[in-house]
Every structure is written in structure tokens, then in C-alpha cells.
Amino acid sequence: MRYGETGYYLEVDLSKGSVERVPSDTKDTETYLGGLGTNAKIIWDRVPPEIDPLSPENLIVFSAGLLCGTSAPGSNRTIITSISPQTRYMAFSMMGGFWAPELKYAGYDKVIVKGKAPDLVYLWINNDKVEIRDASHLKGKSTYDTIHMIRNELNEPHAEVLAIGLAGENQVYFASVETESSSASRQGLGAIMGSKNLKAIAVRGTKDLYIAKPMEFMEECNKVLDYIQFRLQNPIPGVPAILSYIGSPQEMALHDEKWHTMSFSWGNARVRRADFWNEEIERQWTETLETARKKLVGCYNCPVKCHGIIQLPGFPSYVMKCFSKLTYVMAALADDLDFGLKIAAIAQSYGVDGYTTPQVMAFAIELYEAGILTDQDLPNFPKDNKERFYYLLDMIVKREGIGDILAKGVYWAAREIGKGAEKFDHNTIKKHEQIPIKLGMLNPIYFIMWSTGEKINITQIEGQIPQAPLPKEAREDFVKDWPQVPTGKEERFKQFILEWGEEGKVFPFWPPADLIAELVEWQEIMHYIDDCLGLCAGLSSFPLKPPYHIHNLPLLISYATGMDMTEERLWETATRVRNLVRANNIRRGLKRSEERPPDDHWKKRFPEYEAKLMEEYYKYRGWNSEGIPTKETLLKLGMPEVYEDFVKRGILKDE
Amino acid sequence: MAKKKVKIIKVDLDKCHGCRACEVACAAFHSKPKYGIVNPARSRIRVYRNELQNVFVPVQGSFYTKAECAGRHMYKINGNDQSTYDEDMSVCSFCGAACPSRDLFKEPDSGLPLKCDMCESDPPLDKPMCVKWCLADALIYEEREEEGEEEPKLDEVDTALECLVDKYGMEKVIDGLARMTQKE
């Protein structure tokens, strides 16, 4: 009997129309945990770099995490993995909500889809009964209509449905996968579903999930729940309100958006508006949100309410969270939140990423204003930015005219359009649009994270340390009660918090490179663990002082699965997964030259110092000067097959 | 008049945000071994969720009935008749009965009815698991004295037997029990 996981994958071949229930290997669980870890292994084994992301041979894996469906609060993440059509690297977009636990209760840890259906289909998983069903009547339907129609035609109000909208069907490179409560938005995995003619996956499960050590497991879960309650009542002093709670940044609950609107860039990541936020704006925005937001809600088995149900007359009802509240407003240089809430309703019905989409549109507007795109490309282009956004959104999703090129995102569109458009691509890393931040002084810790993050998204790396020095009076208290720090690192990390901001202890030449490497590693490892377990980063790797940390996670894994997990072993496992993800990308051509933030990310840059930081970090991680895991690293992590493949492909020399 | 102790779980609908933690805690608590199985389909409290319409209603498993009520055939809500489950609210959405018209509040494998027992256990919990796990405070536990006689309670075995008798008839159940006894 398997504990914590179901021990079965569902293999679906849409070309053949076949469905098979396949037992998974317990050794894989021990080596890679689950979720992202085992997904990375499947991609390594079955999707060599010759396979084009949008071809039928590419796989898309819909995975629950190892702890999904157990009593552990917030263990609800769906980890979707494939090769991104945009970055051409391994993509692992994730979402909360209700889908992954339902999959576990149906008796599966993953759904692995390959091939391409001759016509549009959806998958219906009802415990042991699995059907590939015709979806021709759902063609072009919005994400919400699709979910609603599928539940009704199956006569299953409890079915959890993930779906793509028109953007996914049209293979827009930043199409999302949506449920009614959450979306896996980044890196264009909706396009992969579209390329397979897979409109949706509905799942219903009523089977048992077993826990190896029930009493011990429940005791740990209760402790986590208590700590969640404690943190909800005790925000961290000395940091902006938005960073002081747990969960996603509480932008559906909080109205003070001074921090985001002042420090992030508007337009095509172009300008900062230091004086934007004032009392009048705050009053208007508060009223807009209070009127449109009907309730604060959240995900499966989690008490934190990060989402808001948004209902606006004339627009489809939808669920919003976090910074997507601002992305459209800021990119359109609009002043009213109302616009942001409305266009997001349309965008989510189409199923597009709320980070990339506004930036592509702001980029297009800049090209138009620079004369690179003309009235021929954009006939009857409106004068007003907000109207332009609606215009462009439709064009992109329907892939009409220039929209067909813009649908590939800023990087590819800039190169296809040419005529100097490349210059306007100034906020992508590894071909993927980044959060619009342009700052002053180089931050050496963030420099390494932006550069080397395989998720290509800073929020998926950061979290355990503050973003700026704490005020002097808050430092002692912060470190006094900080059980989240890994064993053996307590002194160093606490000293870092206490000294940061003192004379001579400021960026960019402080802290020392070895401490930077350790801090980056800690933050990143915690995210990798979450993504293997299906735990929400909002309770774990993303906020300061989270309920889940390196000391209770090994216990939870041991008690849930019966494995003998320790802090040391968990760290090593996450390191293995991190290296395997990197190996997939190295094999797909990832180069050191791509591992850098855009030139204007900070005003003050230090090329030689940055190069030295990268060298030190690569070395610390056991990678060579090109960022490739060395033979020694790969063998130590027990991945000789990766080393052999690297030698065969000429990536590493046989030693 | 004698006093009897009444335990109830009150529901504050404004506070429920549909996370289903109550289902998880209930299912885990009632599993054998305790906390050893998680399966919300076995929970004695279920949350009716309709996220986009902003409706979240925790419903406790209440009673077993062998006949379905007339409600399904009488009402139309949001333009839908009630002969099928619709994702939109139906008259059944807020009902806690284990009845023949649906699979709610029934053990998924045996079909036996599930009913909230207020987590009565030895040693007793200070409040039922669903209430404990509802950090939203949508579920509120109350004990109060009411006038009236303590009614003899049907325990789980009685309810299960009653259900089996309804399904197969008294004779078959007795035969079945006899066969099982002989085997043992």
C-alpha cells in the first residue's frame, strides 16, 4: 500500500485515443519526491531536446504534489509541466485551487498527456472511469463557460475542471490554464493544451488517500494550523504591510498600494510614478475594490483568503489575486483600478497570463508610438490607452493581423517585427516577461536570483529574507524568534539581518559572495520543496516566517508517506530536483549569456563584479563556469544518466 | 420537565469561504485508524460551493431517509428544473439528508449513510473537528440545555442496519448475518 501518494499515473495518448493506469515507481518518490521533482524526471526521460514544444510528441504533465489531498493545510497545488512554447525550456507553471486534491481522491498522482487529438476533446476522470470526450461544442468558449458547461453535461457539480480559453486553442505563447478559482498562467502551458486539441480536464474522486503515521501527522498539521493563526494575527513589524502577512500578498484585502505603485514600473516597464499614490487615489481605489469584490476566498484546505471574487455588471464573474490587480492598470498607464478589474475579467475568460499579457500590449503601444508599428498594422487604433488594451487583447487572442506575431510574446515579436523593435524588449529574461521593476542600485542577492532562477519568475525564488534592511529597532525581535532558519546557518543568517544596513554593510559590495550564495540557495531550495510537495508557497517559501519550514517539512513527509525523511536528505533531494530541472534546460541550450537581468534592471551596474558573483555562485552550486552541473555534482546527486547524456551530446567532456 | 443537553454547530454563512477544511478534518477524524485516511467523500459535513456566484454553504449530514423528498419535483431555481443536479443551486443543495436521489452523505463504497455525530469520542474533544479546523469561524459550536426528554439515540449500527433492511429486505439481511456468523 502507498501512503501520501496514490502510486498511479494516468497515461493518455490523444493521438491513439488511449488511456492507461500505470503504477509509479516508489524509487522515484524516494529520489524526487513528487510534483515538480517527478515531473522533471519524466521530462528528462521522455522529452529530449529535439522535440518541439508545440508538436504532438511533447508531453504535458498535470501533477498533484506529494502531500496534496492530505490534511496538511494548503497542500493543494497543481504542478503543470511541459516545454514552454515561449522559452523553449522546461516550464512548470502551478496553481492552487481544488483540482490536485480531487485528482488524488480519484486515485492518481499525475495525468501525463501526449499526442494530439484529431478534434477538440476533453478528458473526464471519474475515479476508475476515464473518458476522452468530444469537445467540439466547447470550441471558442471562455474558460468559465467551459467549466460550467462540462459540470452540467456530466451532471457532476463536484467535478473540478481545468480548461483553456480561446487563447489556448489559438496557441498564444502566454495562454494560461484556468480553473474557476486559480490559474497556471506562466510560460504558455495553455498553448500546449491547445496544440494537443485538449480543451479541459474534469476530475471527480471519492477514493481514500492513506496516511502512514496518522496521529503524528495530524499533530504536525495542528501545529501548522496554530502557527497560521498566529501569523494571521501577528504581521511582521518593520516591513511594508503587503510583505508582512502570509499567503499571497494580500492585495484583495489591503487597499494601500503605495509600495507597488511607487516602486514598480508603469507602461512597458518604463516609468516610475513616485507621486502617483495619494489620498484621493486611495479613496477611489478602495471604493472600486470594495464594490467589485464580493468576498475574500481561497484554496482547498487553507484558511488564508488570498483571492477575491470580482463581480462587475456586464462582465463575467471571476476570481482575482495578488499583483494581477495592478498589472493591466500599470502597463496601460491608467489611473483607475476599475479598468484593471474589468480587463482582467475578459483576459481570464480568454485564458491569458496576467503578467505577460499587459506587458506585450504596452510593448505594442510603444512600437506604435515609435512608428515601428503603423496604422496598417493597427487599423483604427484608438487614441486612449485603455481602449487600445481591449483592442490589442482581442487581436492577440484571435491572432488577427499583427496580433498573430504579438501572440508570441515580447522577445519573439520584437525579432519578427524588426526595424529596431528589439530595443523595446527590455524586460524579458530567457525570453519570458518579468515583473516590471527597474531600480537604482544593484542588489547582489536578487541579481543572482533573477539570473539563475529556472522558474524565470522572481516571486518563485524569493521569500525567506526581507527585501530591504529592517529598521534598526525591528532587527533583534526578528532574529530572536526565527525557527525557520536551516540547521547550522542560524548564526550567519541572524548576523546578516542584524548587520544589514549598518555602515559599510550595504549593497552592492556587501554581503560577501559566499553568504549571498547561501541565502539564495536557501530561498530557492524552499520553493523547490514546496513544488514537489504541492504546498502553497504562500504558507511556506514565499512569505517571511512561514508556517512550513525546513524543520517541520521532513516530519510531515515522513509521517504522511512512511519515508525516512530528514532535513539533510530533504535538502539533498531538493538540490537533485533543482539540478535535474537545470539539466533539462542545459540540454535545450540554456547558456550563461542568458542568465542575466535586463541591462536597465538597475541603473547602477558593475559588470566585472557581477561576473565574479556568478562565478562564485556557480561554483557554490557545483556548476562549471558555463553554469552546467559538473560530473562530480551529478554523480554525488545520484544522476549518472544525466552526466552520460551530457557527454553524449558534447555538453560535458568525458573525464 | 427534564433538561437535556443539546449540541449544535451553528453556521455563519458570511464567514464561510469554501475552503473545505471542515471536510478534511471530519473525514480524517472518522477514518479508521483515526486520521489514517483522508477522503472528503466520507465527510459528514460538505460544503456546497459555487465560487463564481459567491455561494458557500456548509451542510451537515443529518438523517437517513429511504424516500426522496418532493422538493426536487416542485421547484424551479434560476430557470432550472430540479430533475438533475445543476451546478446552479438546487433545492437539494442545502439538504443534509442521505437520500436515494444523490450520493451525498453516503459512504462511497458501501452506500451506507453518514451522519454528523458531533465527533463524540473518548476522551471527548472540546469541540467537533470541523469547528476546530474552521479558522474562518464560520462554524460555531454551542452546547445548551433545552427542556425535554433525552431521546434514545439510534447509534450508527442501527442506522446502518435500517438502511440495509430498506435496501435488501429484512429476510436477506438476517440470512446474510447468519452466513457471516457461521464463517466466524
PDB file of C-alpha atoms in Angstrom, chain A residues 317-572:
ATOM      1  CA  SER A 317     -17.669  36.959 -12.558  1.00  0.00           C
ATOM      2  CA  TYR A 318     -14.130  35.797 -11.764  1.00  0.00           C
ATOM      3  CA  VAL A 319     -11.538  35.295  -9.055  1.00  0.00           C
ATOM      4  CA  MET A 320      -8.532  37.581  -8.786  1.00  0.00           C
ATOM      5  CA  LYS A 321      -5.475  37.548  -6.576  1.00  0.00           C
ATOM      6  CA  CYS A 322      -2.226  39.270  -5.800  1.00  0.00           C
ATOM      7  CA  PHE A 323      -0.476  41.638  -8.188  1.00  0.00           C
ATOM      8  CA  SER A 324      -2.736  40.911 -11.165  1.00  0.00           C
ATOM      9  CA  LYS A 325      -4.876  43.621  -9.582  1.00  0.00           C
ATOM     10  CA  LEU A 326      -2.302  46.126 -10.860  1.00  0.00           C
ATOM     11  CA  THR A 327      -0.589  44.635 -13.906  1.00  0.00           C
ATOM     12  CA  TYR A 328      -3.065  45.893 -16.531  1.00  0.00           C
ATOM     13  CA  VAL A 329      -3.581  49.256 -14.813  1.00  0.00           C
ATOM     14  CA  MET A 330       0.132  49.951 -14.585  1.00  0.00           C
ATOM     15  CA  ALA A 331       1.044  48.674 -18.049  1.00  0.00           C
ATOM     16  CA  ALA A 332      -1.709  50.827 -19.597  1.00  0.00           C
ATOM     17  CA  LEU A 333      -0.597  53.852 -17.545  1.00  0.00           C
ATOM     18  CA  ALA A 334      -4.213  54.073 -16.430  1.00  0.00           C
ATOM     19  CA  ASP A 335      -5.170  55.740 -13.193  1.00  0.00           C
ATOM     20  CA  ASP A 336      -8.273  53.790 -12.333  1.00  0.00           C
ATOM     21  CA  LEU A 337      -8.456  50.377 -10.768  1.00  0.00           C
ATOM     22  CA  ASP A 338     -11.861  49.842 -12.363  1.00  0.00           C
ATOM     23  CA  PHE A 339     -10.160  49.368 -15.745  1.00  0.00           C
ATOM     24  CA  GLY A 340      -7.791  46.766 -14.297  1.00  0.00           C
ATOM     25  CA  LEU A 341     -10.602  44.742 -12.784  1.00  0.00           C
ATOM     26  CA  LYS A 342     -12.647  44.844 -15.993  1.00  0.00           C
ATOM     27  CA  ILE A 343      -9.973  43.905 -18.491  1.00  0.00           C
ATOM     28  CA  ALA A 344      -8.776  41.108 -16.213  1.00  0.00           C
ATOM     29  CA  ALA A 345     -12.292  39.636 -16.407  1.00  0.00           C
ATOM     30  CA  ILE A 346     -12.014  39.455 -20.195  1.00  0.00           C
ATOM     31  CA  ALA A 347      -8.403  38.271 -20.110  1.00  0.00           C
ATOM     32  CA  GLN A 348      -9.166  35.393 -17.756  1.00  0.00           C
ATOM     33  CA  SER A 349     -12.151  34.349 -19.860  1.00  0.00           C
ATOM     34  CA  TYR A 350      -9.765  34.138 -22.809  1.00  0.00           C
ATOM     35  CA  GLY A 351      -7.186  32.440 -20.581  1.00  0.00           C
ATOM     36  CA  VAL A 352      -4.023  34.535 -20.769  1.00  0.00           C
ATOM     37  CA  ASP A 353      -1.240  35.281 -18.301  1.00  0.00           C
ATOM     38  CA  GLY A 354      -1.857  38.441 -16.269  1.00  0.00           C
ATOM     39  CA  TYR A 355       1.860  39.234 -16.099  1.00  0.00           C
ATOM     40  CA  THR A 356       2.943  38.773 -19.696  1.00  0.00           C
ATOM     41  CA  THR A 357      -0.191  39.986 -21.497  1.00  0.00           C
ATOM     42  CA  PRO A 358      -0.212  43.595 -20.245  1.00  0.00           C
ATOM     43  CA  GLN A 359       3.489  43.909 -20.995  1.00  0.00           C
ATOM     44  CA  VAL A 360       3.094  42.660 -24.555  1.00  0.00           C
ATOM     45  CA  MET A 361       0.350  45.219 -25.082  1.00  0.00           C
ATOM     46  CA  ALA A 362       2.391  48.054 -23.538  1.00  0.00           C
ATOM     47  CA  PHE A 363       5.276  46.995 -25.787  1.00  0.00           C
ATOM     48  CA  ALA A 364       2.994  47.173 -28.852  1.00  0.00           C
ATOM     49  CA  ILE A 365       1.844  50.670 -27.886  1.00  0.00           C
ATOM     50  CA  GLU A 366       5.463  51.817 -27.588  1.00  0.00           C
ATOM     51  CA  LEU A 367       6.229  50.368 -31.014  1.00  0.00           C
ATOM     52  CA  TYR A 368       3.243  52.249 -32.451  1.00  0.00           C
ATOM     53  CA  GLU A 369       4.304  55.488 -30.853  1.00  0.00           C
ATOM     54  CA  ALA A 370       7.837  54.984 -32.177  1.00  0.00           C
ATOM     55  CA  GLY A 371       6.473  54.443 -35.691  1.00  0.00           C
ATOM     56  CA  ILE A 372       7.646  50.836 -35.853  1.00  0.00           C
ATOM     57  CA  LEU A 373       4.072  49.582 -35.913  1.00  0.00           C
ATOM     58  CA  THR A 374       1.832  51.682 -38.130  1.00  0.00           C
ATOM     59  CA  ASP A 375      -1.836  52.259 -38.850  1.00  0.00           C
ATOM     60  CA  GLN A 376      -1.537  49.458 -41.355  1.00  0.00           C
ATOM     61  CA  ASP A 377      -0.617  47.048 -38.575  1.00  0.00           C
ATOM     62  CA  LEU A 378      -3.183  48.547 -36.227  1.00  0.00           C
ATOM     63  CA  PRO A 379      -6.102  49.844 -38.298  1.00  0.00           C
ATOM     64  CA  ASN A 380      -8.390  52.248 -36.434  1.00  0.00           C
ATOM     65  CA  PHE A 381      -6.133  52.045 -33.397  1.00  0.00           C
ATOM     66  CA  PRO A 382      -7.861  54.004 -30.609  1.00  0.00           C
ATOM     67  CA  LYS A 383      -6.223  57.050 -29.042  1.00  0.00           C
ATOM     68  CA  ASP A 384      -6.894  56.110 -25.446  1.00  0.00           C
ATOM     69  CA  ASN A 385      -4.549  53.579 -23.825  1.00  0.00           C
ATOM     70  CA  LYS A 386      -7.322  51.681 -22.093  1.00  0.00           C
ATOM     71  CA  GLU A 387      -9.254  51.229 -25.324  1.00  0.00           C
ATOM     72  CA  ARG A 388      -6.027  50.227 -27.019  1.00  0.00           C
ATOM     73  CA  PHE A 389      -5.596  47.468 -24.452  1.00  0.00           C
ATOM     74  CA  TYR A 390      -9.027  45.983 -25.191  1.00  0.00           C
ATOM     75  CA  TYR A 391      -8.287  46.279 -28.912  1.00  0.00           C
ATOM     76  CA  LEU A 392      -4.897  44.564 -28.624  1.00  0.00           C
ATOM     77  CA  LEU A 393      -6.149  41.843 -26.289  1.00  0.00           C
ATOM     78  CA  ASP A 394      -8.742  40.759 -28.848  1.00  0.00           C
ATOM     79  CA  MET A 395      -6.273  40.913 -31.692  1.00  0.00           C
ATOM     80  CA  ILE A 396      -3.691  38.830 -29.839  1.00  0.00           C
ATOM     81  CA  VAL A 397      -6.078  36.162 -28.597  1.00  0.00           C
ATOM     82  CA  LYS A 398      -7.710  35.850 -32.029  1.00  0.00           C
ATOM     83  CA  ARG A 399      -4.279  36.095 -33.679  1.00  0.00           C
ATOM     84  CA  GLU A 400      -5.525  38.613 -36.186  1.00  0.00           C
ATOM     85  CA  GLY A 401      -3.041  40.665 -38.194  1.00  0.00           C
ATOM     86  CA  ILE A 402      -0.114  41.821 -36.075  1.00  0.00           C
ATOM     87  CA  GLY A 403      -1.791  40.051 -33.128  1.00  0.00           C
ATOM     88  CA  ASP A 404      -0.532  36.810 -34.622  1.00  0.00           C
ATOM     89  CA  ILE A 405       3.045  37.948 -34.012  1.00  0.00           C
ATOM     90  CA  LEU A 406       2.398  39.675 -30.688  1.00  0.00           C
ATOM     91  CA  ALA A 407       0.891  36.376 -29.511  1.00  0.00           C
ATOM     92  CA  LYS A 408       4.438  35.044 -29.267  1.00  0.00           C
ATOM     93  CA  GLY A 409       5.384  37.496 -26.532  1.00  0.00           C
ATOM     94  CA  VAL A 410       7.791  40.426 -26.473  1.00  0.00           C
ATOM     95  CA  TYR A 411      11.008  38.549 -27.260  1.00  0.00           C
ATOM     96  CA  TRP A 412       9.879  36.715 -30.378  1.00  0.00           C
ATOM     97  CA  ALA A 413       7.608  39.532 -31.594  1.00  0.00           C
ATOM     98  CA  ALA A 414      10.452  42.063 -31.329  1.00  0.00           C
ATOM     99  CA  ARG A 415      12.659  39.908 -33.517  1.00  0.00           C
ATOM    100  CA  GLU A 416       9.961  39.114 -36.042  1.00  0.00           C
ATOM    101  CA  ILE A 417       8.870  42.751 -36.344  1.00  0.00           C
ATOM    102  CA  GLY A 418      12.480  44.006 -36.532  1.00  0.00           C
ATOM    103  CA  LYS A 419      13.021  47.667 -37.530  1.00  0.00           C
ATOM    104  CA  GLY A 420      14.588  48.303 -34.140  1.00  0.00           C
ATOM    105  CA  ALA A 421      11.785  46.674 -32.144  1.00  0.00           C
ATOM    106  CA  GLU A 422      14.403  44.621 -30.295  1.00  0.00           C
ATOM    107  CA  LYS A 423      15.380  47.750 -28.363  1.00  0.00           C
ATOM    108  CA  PHE A 424      11.917  47.805 -26.801  1.00  0.00           C
ATOM    109  CA  ASP A 425      12.373  44.296 -25.449  1.00  0.00           C
ATOM    110  CA  HIS A 426      13.967  45.374 -22.191  1.00  0.00           C
ATOM    111  CA  ASN A 427      12.143  43.367 -19.550  1.00  0.00           C
ATOM    112  CA  THR A 428      12.500  39.726 -20.547  1.00  0.00           C
ATOM    113  CA  ILE A 429      14.830  37.102 -19.130  1.00  0.00           C
ATOM    114  CA  LYS A 430      15.214  33.852 -21.047  1.00  0.00           C
ATOM    115  CA  LYS A 431      12.548  35.119 -23.486  1.00  0.00           C
ATOM    116  CA  HIS A 432       9.958  35.485 -20.719  1.00  0.00           C
ATOM    117  CA  GLU A 433       8.401  38.738 -19.496  1.00  0.00           C
ATOM    118  CA  GLN A 434       9.391  39.671 -15.955  1.00  0.00           C
ATOM    119  CA  ILE A 435       7.729  41.670 -13.228  1.00  0.00           C
ATOM    120  CA  PRO A 436       8.110  45.332 -14.251  1.00  0.00           C
ATOM    121  CA  ILE A 437      10.744  46.525 -11.820  1.00  0.00           C
ATOM    122  CA  LYS A 438      13.520  48.944 -12.657  1.00  0.00           C
ATOM    123  CA  LEU A 439      15.581  50.041  -9.693  1.00  0.00           C
ATOM    124  CA  GLY A 440      18.642  52.061  -8.760  1.00  0.00           C
ATOM    125  CA  MET A 441      21.431  50.191  -7.042  1.00  0.00           C
ATOM    126  CA  LEU A 442      22.356  46.626  -7.928  1.00  0.00           C
ATOM    127  CA  ASN A 443      21.062  44.168  -5.330  1.00  0.00           C
ATOM    128  CA  PRO A 444      23.597  41.321  -5.423  1.00  0.00           C
ATOM    129  CA  ILE A 445      21.250  38.743  -3.861  1.00  0.00           C
ATOM    130  CA  TYR A 446      18.437  39.486  -6.279  1.00  0.00           C
ATOM    131  CA  PHE A 447      20.969  39.699  -9.094  1.00  0.00           C
ATOM    132  CA  ILE A 448      21.795  36.019  -8.614  1.00  0.00           C
ATOM    133  CA  MET A 449      18.139  35.061  -8.236  1.00  0.00           C
ATOM    134  CA  TRP A 450      16.970  36.906 -11.363  1.00  0.00           C
ATOM    135  CA  SER A 451      19.893  35.466 -13.306  1.00  0.00           C
ATOM    136  CA  THR A 452      19.836  31.833 -12.337  1.00  0.00           C
ATOM    137  CA  GLY A 453      16.211  31.153 -11.455  1.00  0.00           C
ATOM    138  CA  GLU A 454      14.974  28.267 -13.562  1.00  0.00           C
ATOM    139  CA  LYS A 455      11.381  29.316 -12.959  1.00  0.00           C
ATOM    140  CA  ILE A 456      12.220  32.571 -14.693  1.00  0.00           C
ATOM    141  CA  ASN A 457       9.999  34.411 -12.231  1.00  0.00           C
ATOM    142  CA  ILE A 458      11.420  36.159  -9.186  1.00  0.00           C
ATOM    143  CA  THR A 459       8.451  35.511  -6.914  1.00  0.00           C
ATOM    144  CA  GLN A 460       9.129  31.808  -7.305  1.00  0.00           C
ATOM    145  CA  ILE A 461      12.578  32.170  -5.790  1.00  0.00           C
ATOM    146  CA  GLU A 462      12.433  34.865  -3.129  1.00  0.00           C
ATOM    147  CA  GLY A 463      10.805  34.879   0.264  1.00  0.00           C
ATOM    148  CA  GLN A 464      12.758  33.958   3.373  1.00  0.00           C
ATOM    149  CA  ILE A 465      14.593  37.235   3.919  1.00  0.00           C
ATOM    150  CA  PRO A 466      13.346  40.849   3.825  1.00  0.00           C
ATOM    151  CA  GLN A 467      13.746  42.819   0.599  1.00  0.00           C
ATOM    152  CA  ALA A 468      15.466  45.729   2.335  1.00  0.00           C
ATOM    153  CA  PRO A 469      17.291  46.158   5.652  1.00  0.00           C
ATOM    154  CA  LEU A 470      14.887  46.063   8.578  1.00  0.00           C
ATOM    155  CA  PRO A 471      14.600  49.203  10.678  1.00  0.00           C
ATOM    156  CA  LYS A 472      17.177  49.019  13.487  1.00  0.00           C
ATOM    157  CA  GLU A 473      14.594  48.623  16.227  1.00  0.00           C
ATOM    158  CA  ALA A 474      12.935  45.652  14.495  1.00  0.00           C
ATOM    159  CA  ARG A 475      16.056  43.549  13.886  1.00  0.00           C
ATOM    160  CA  GLU A 476      16.597  41.998  17.300  1.00  0.00           C
ATOM    161  CA  ASP A 477      12.969  40.897  17.514  1.00  0.00           C
ATOM    162  CA  PHE A 478      13.058  39.471  14.019  1.00  0.00           C
ATOM    163  CA  VAL A 479      16.004  37.160  14.646  1.00  0.00           C
ATOM    164  CA  LYS A 480      15.017  36.276  18.208  1.00  0.00           C
ATOM    165  CA  ASP A 481      12.079  34.267  17.015  1.00  0.00           C
ATOM    166  CA  TRP A 482      13.157  32.773  13.691  1.00  0.00           C
ATOM    167  CA  PRO A 483      12.848  28.987  13.808  1.00  0.00           C
ATOM    168  CA  GLN A 484      12.663  28.746  10.006  1.00  0.00           C
ATOM    169  CA  VAL A 485      16.444  29.060   9.529  1.00  0.00           C
ATOM    170  CA  PRO A 486      18.221  25.838   8.472  1.00  0.00           C
ATOM    171  CA  THR A 487      20.384  23.955  10.960  1.00  0.00           C
ATOM    172  CA  GLY A 488      23.942  25.243  11.042  1.00  0.00           C
ATOM    173  CA  LYS A 489      23.053  28.538   9.353  1.00  0.00           C
ATOM    174  CA  GLU A 490      21.485  30.218  12.394  1.00  0.00           C
ATOM    175  CA  GLU A 491      24.408  32.426  13.392  1.00  0.00           C
ATOM    176  CA  ARG A 492      25.293  33.543   9.877  1.00  0.00           C
ATOM    177  CA  PHE A 493      21.765  34.376   8.786  1.00  0.00           C
ATOM    178  CA  LYS A 494      20.862  36.127  12.021  1.00  0.00           C
ATOM    179  CA  GLN A 495      24.055  38.162  11.868  1.00  0.00           C
ATOM    180  CA  PHE A 496      23.152  39.130   8.315  1.00  0.00           C
ATOM    181  CA  ILE A 497      19.795  40.558   9.416  1.00  0.00           C
ATOM    182  CA  LEU A 498      21.364  42.393  12.371  1.00  0.00           C
ATOM    183  CA  GLU A 499      24.211  43.957  10.358  1.00  0.00           C
ATOM    184  CA  TRP A 500      22.418  44.717   7.103  1.00  0.00           C
ATOM    185  CA  GLY A 501      22.112  48.499   6.749  1.00  0.00           C
ATOM    186  CA  GLU A 502      24.934  49.310   9.170  1.00  0.00           C
ATOM    187  CA  GLU A 503      27.834  51.431   7.937  1.00  0.00           C
ATOM    188  CA  GLY A 504      29.711  49.598   5.195  1.00  0.00           C
ATOM    189  CA  LYS A 505      27.153  46.787   5.210  1.00  0.00           C
ATOM    190  CA  VAL A 506      25.162  47.934   2.210  1.00  0.00           C
ATOM    191  CA  PHE A 507      24.689  46.855  -1.412  1.00  0.00           C
ATOM    192  CA  PRO A 508      26.264  46.247  -3.824  1.00  0.00           C
ATOM    193  CA  PHE A 509      29.568  45.053  -2.335  1.00  0.00           C
ATOM    194  CA  TRP A 510      28.072  43.526   0.739  1.00  0.00           C
ATOM    195  CA  PRO A 511      27.279  40.788   1.805  1.00  0.00           C
ATOM    196  CA  PRO A 512      30.230  38.592   0.775  1.00  0.00           C
ATOM    197  CA  ALA A 513      29.723  36.259  -2.192  1.00  0.00           C
ATOM    198  CA  ASP A 514      29.630  33.085  -0.106  1.00  0.00           C
ATOM    199  CA  LEU A 515      26.850  34.437   2.095  1.00  0.00           C
ATOM    200  CA  ILE A 516      24.918  35.614  -0.979  1.00  0.00           C
ATOM    201  CA  ALA A 517      25.149  32.105  -2.387  1.00  0.00           C
ATOM    202  CA  GLU A 518      23.888  30.567   0.838  1.00  0.00           C
ATOM    203  CA  LEU A 519      20.966  32.976   1.118  1.00  0.00           C
ATOM    204  CA  VAL A 520      19.959  32.415  -2.497  1.00  0.00           C
ATOM    205  CA  GLU A 521      20.235  28.662  -2.126  1.00  0.00           C
ATOM    206  CA  TRP A 522      18.064  28.610   0.994  1.00  0.00           C
ATOM    207  CA  GLN A 523      15.298  30.638  -0.630  1.00  0.00           C
ATOM    208  CA  GLU A 524      15.353  28.602  -3.788  1.00  0.00           C
ATOM    209  CA  ILE A 525      15.500  25.212  -2.096  1.00  0.00           C
ATOM    210  CA  MET A 526      12.392  26.030  -0.059  1.00  0.00           C
ATOM    211  CA  HIS A 527      10.470  26.766  -3.266  1.00  0.00           C
ATOM    212  CA  TYR A 528      11.629  23.521  -4.878  1.00  0.00           C
ATOM    213  CA  ILE A 529      10.460  21.566  -1.838  1.00  0.00           C
ATOM    214  CA  ASP A 530       7.030  23.203  -1.986  1.00  0.00           C
ATOM    215  CA  ASP A 531       6.674  22.427  -5.664  1.00  0.00           C
ATOM    216  CA  CYS A 532       7.489  18.776  -5.097  1.00  0.00           C
ATOM    217  CA  LEU A 533       5.029  18.549  -2.219  1.00  0.00           C
ATOM    218  CA  GLY A 534       2.283  20.682  -3.780  1.00  0.00           C
ATOM    219  CA  LEU A 535       2.374  23.056  -0.842  1.00  0.00           C
ATOM    220  CA  CYS A 536       1.365  26.638  -1.360  1.00  0.00           C
ATOM    221  CA  ALA A 537       4.396  28.923  -1.324  1.00  0.00           C
ATOM    222  CA  GLY A 538       2.175  31.443   0.463  1.00  0.00           C
ATOM    223  CA  LEU A 539       2.330  29.269   3.564  1.00  0.00           C
ATOM    224  CA  SER A 540       5.881  28.208   3.008  1.00  0.00           C
ATOM    225  CA  SER A 541       8.653  29.530   0.785  1.00  0.00           C
ATOM    226  CA  PHE A 542       7.278  32.936  -0.187  1.00  0.00           C
ATOM    227  CA  PRO A 543       6.487  34.983   2.945  1.00  0.00           C
ATOM    228  CA  LEU A 544       8.713  35.889   5.892  1.00  0.00           C
ATOM    229  CA  LYS A 545       8.462  33.486   8.822  1.00  0.00           C
ATOM    230  CA  PRO A 546       6.144  30.938   7.209  1.00  0.00           C
ATOM    231  CA  PRO A 547       4.303  28.066   8.928  1.00  0.00           C
ATOM    232  CA  TYR A 548       6.161  25.442   6.866  1.00  0.00           C
ATOM    233  CA  HIS A 549       9.940  25.319   7.013  1.00  0.00           C
ATOM    234  CA  ILE A 550      12.924  23.040   6.741  1.00  0.00           C
ATOM    235  CA  HIS A 551      12.379  21.640  10.244  1.00  0.00           C
ATOM    236  CA  ASN A 552       8.736  20.543  10.114  1.00  0.00           C
ATOM    237  CA  LEU A 553       8.631  19.543   6.453  1.00  0.00           C
ATOM    238  CA  PRO A 554      10.783  16.410   6.904  1.00  0.00           C
ATOM    239  CA  LEU A 555       8.432  15.309   9.698  1.00  0.00           C
ATOM    240  CA  LEU A 556       5.327  15.887   7.601  1.00  0.00           C
ATOM    241  CA  ILE A 557       6.801  13.943   4.689  1.00  0.00           C
ATOM    242  CA  SER A 558       7.890  11.073   6.949  1.00  0.00           C
ATOM    243  CA  TYR A 559       4.543  10.824   8.706  1.00  0.00           C
ATOM    244  CA  ALA A 560       2.480  11.111   5.534  1.00  0.00           C
ATOM    245  CA  THR A 561       4.467   8.715   3.360  1.00  0.00           C
ATOM    246  CA  GLY A 562       6.358   6.476   5.768  1.00  0.00           C
ATOM    247  CA  MET A 563       9.644   7.502   4.176  1.00  0.00           C
ATOM    248  CA  ASP A 564      12.507   8.250   6.498  1.00  0.00           C
ATOM    249  CA  MET A 565      12.989  11.921   5.720  1.00  0.00           C
ATOM    250  CA  THR A 566      15.495  14.170   7.447  1.00  0.00           C
ATOM    251  CA  GLU A 567      16.457  17.805   6.995  1.00  0.00           C
ATOM    252  CA  GLU A 568      19.683  16.788   5.318  1.00  0.00           C
ATOM    253  CA  ARG A 569      18.040  14.322   2.974  1.00  0.00           C
ATOM    254  CA  LEU A 570      15.269  16.763   2.054  1.00  0.00           C
ATOM    255  CA  TRP A 571      17.830  19.434   1.224  1.00  0.00           C
ATOM    256  CA  GLU A 572      19.729  16.990  -0.942  1.00  0.00           C
TER     257      GLU A 572
END
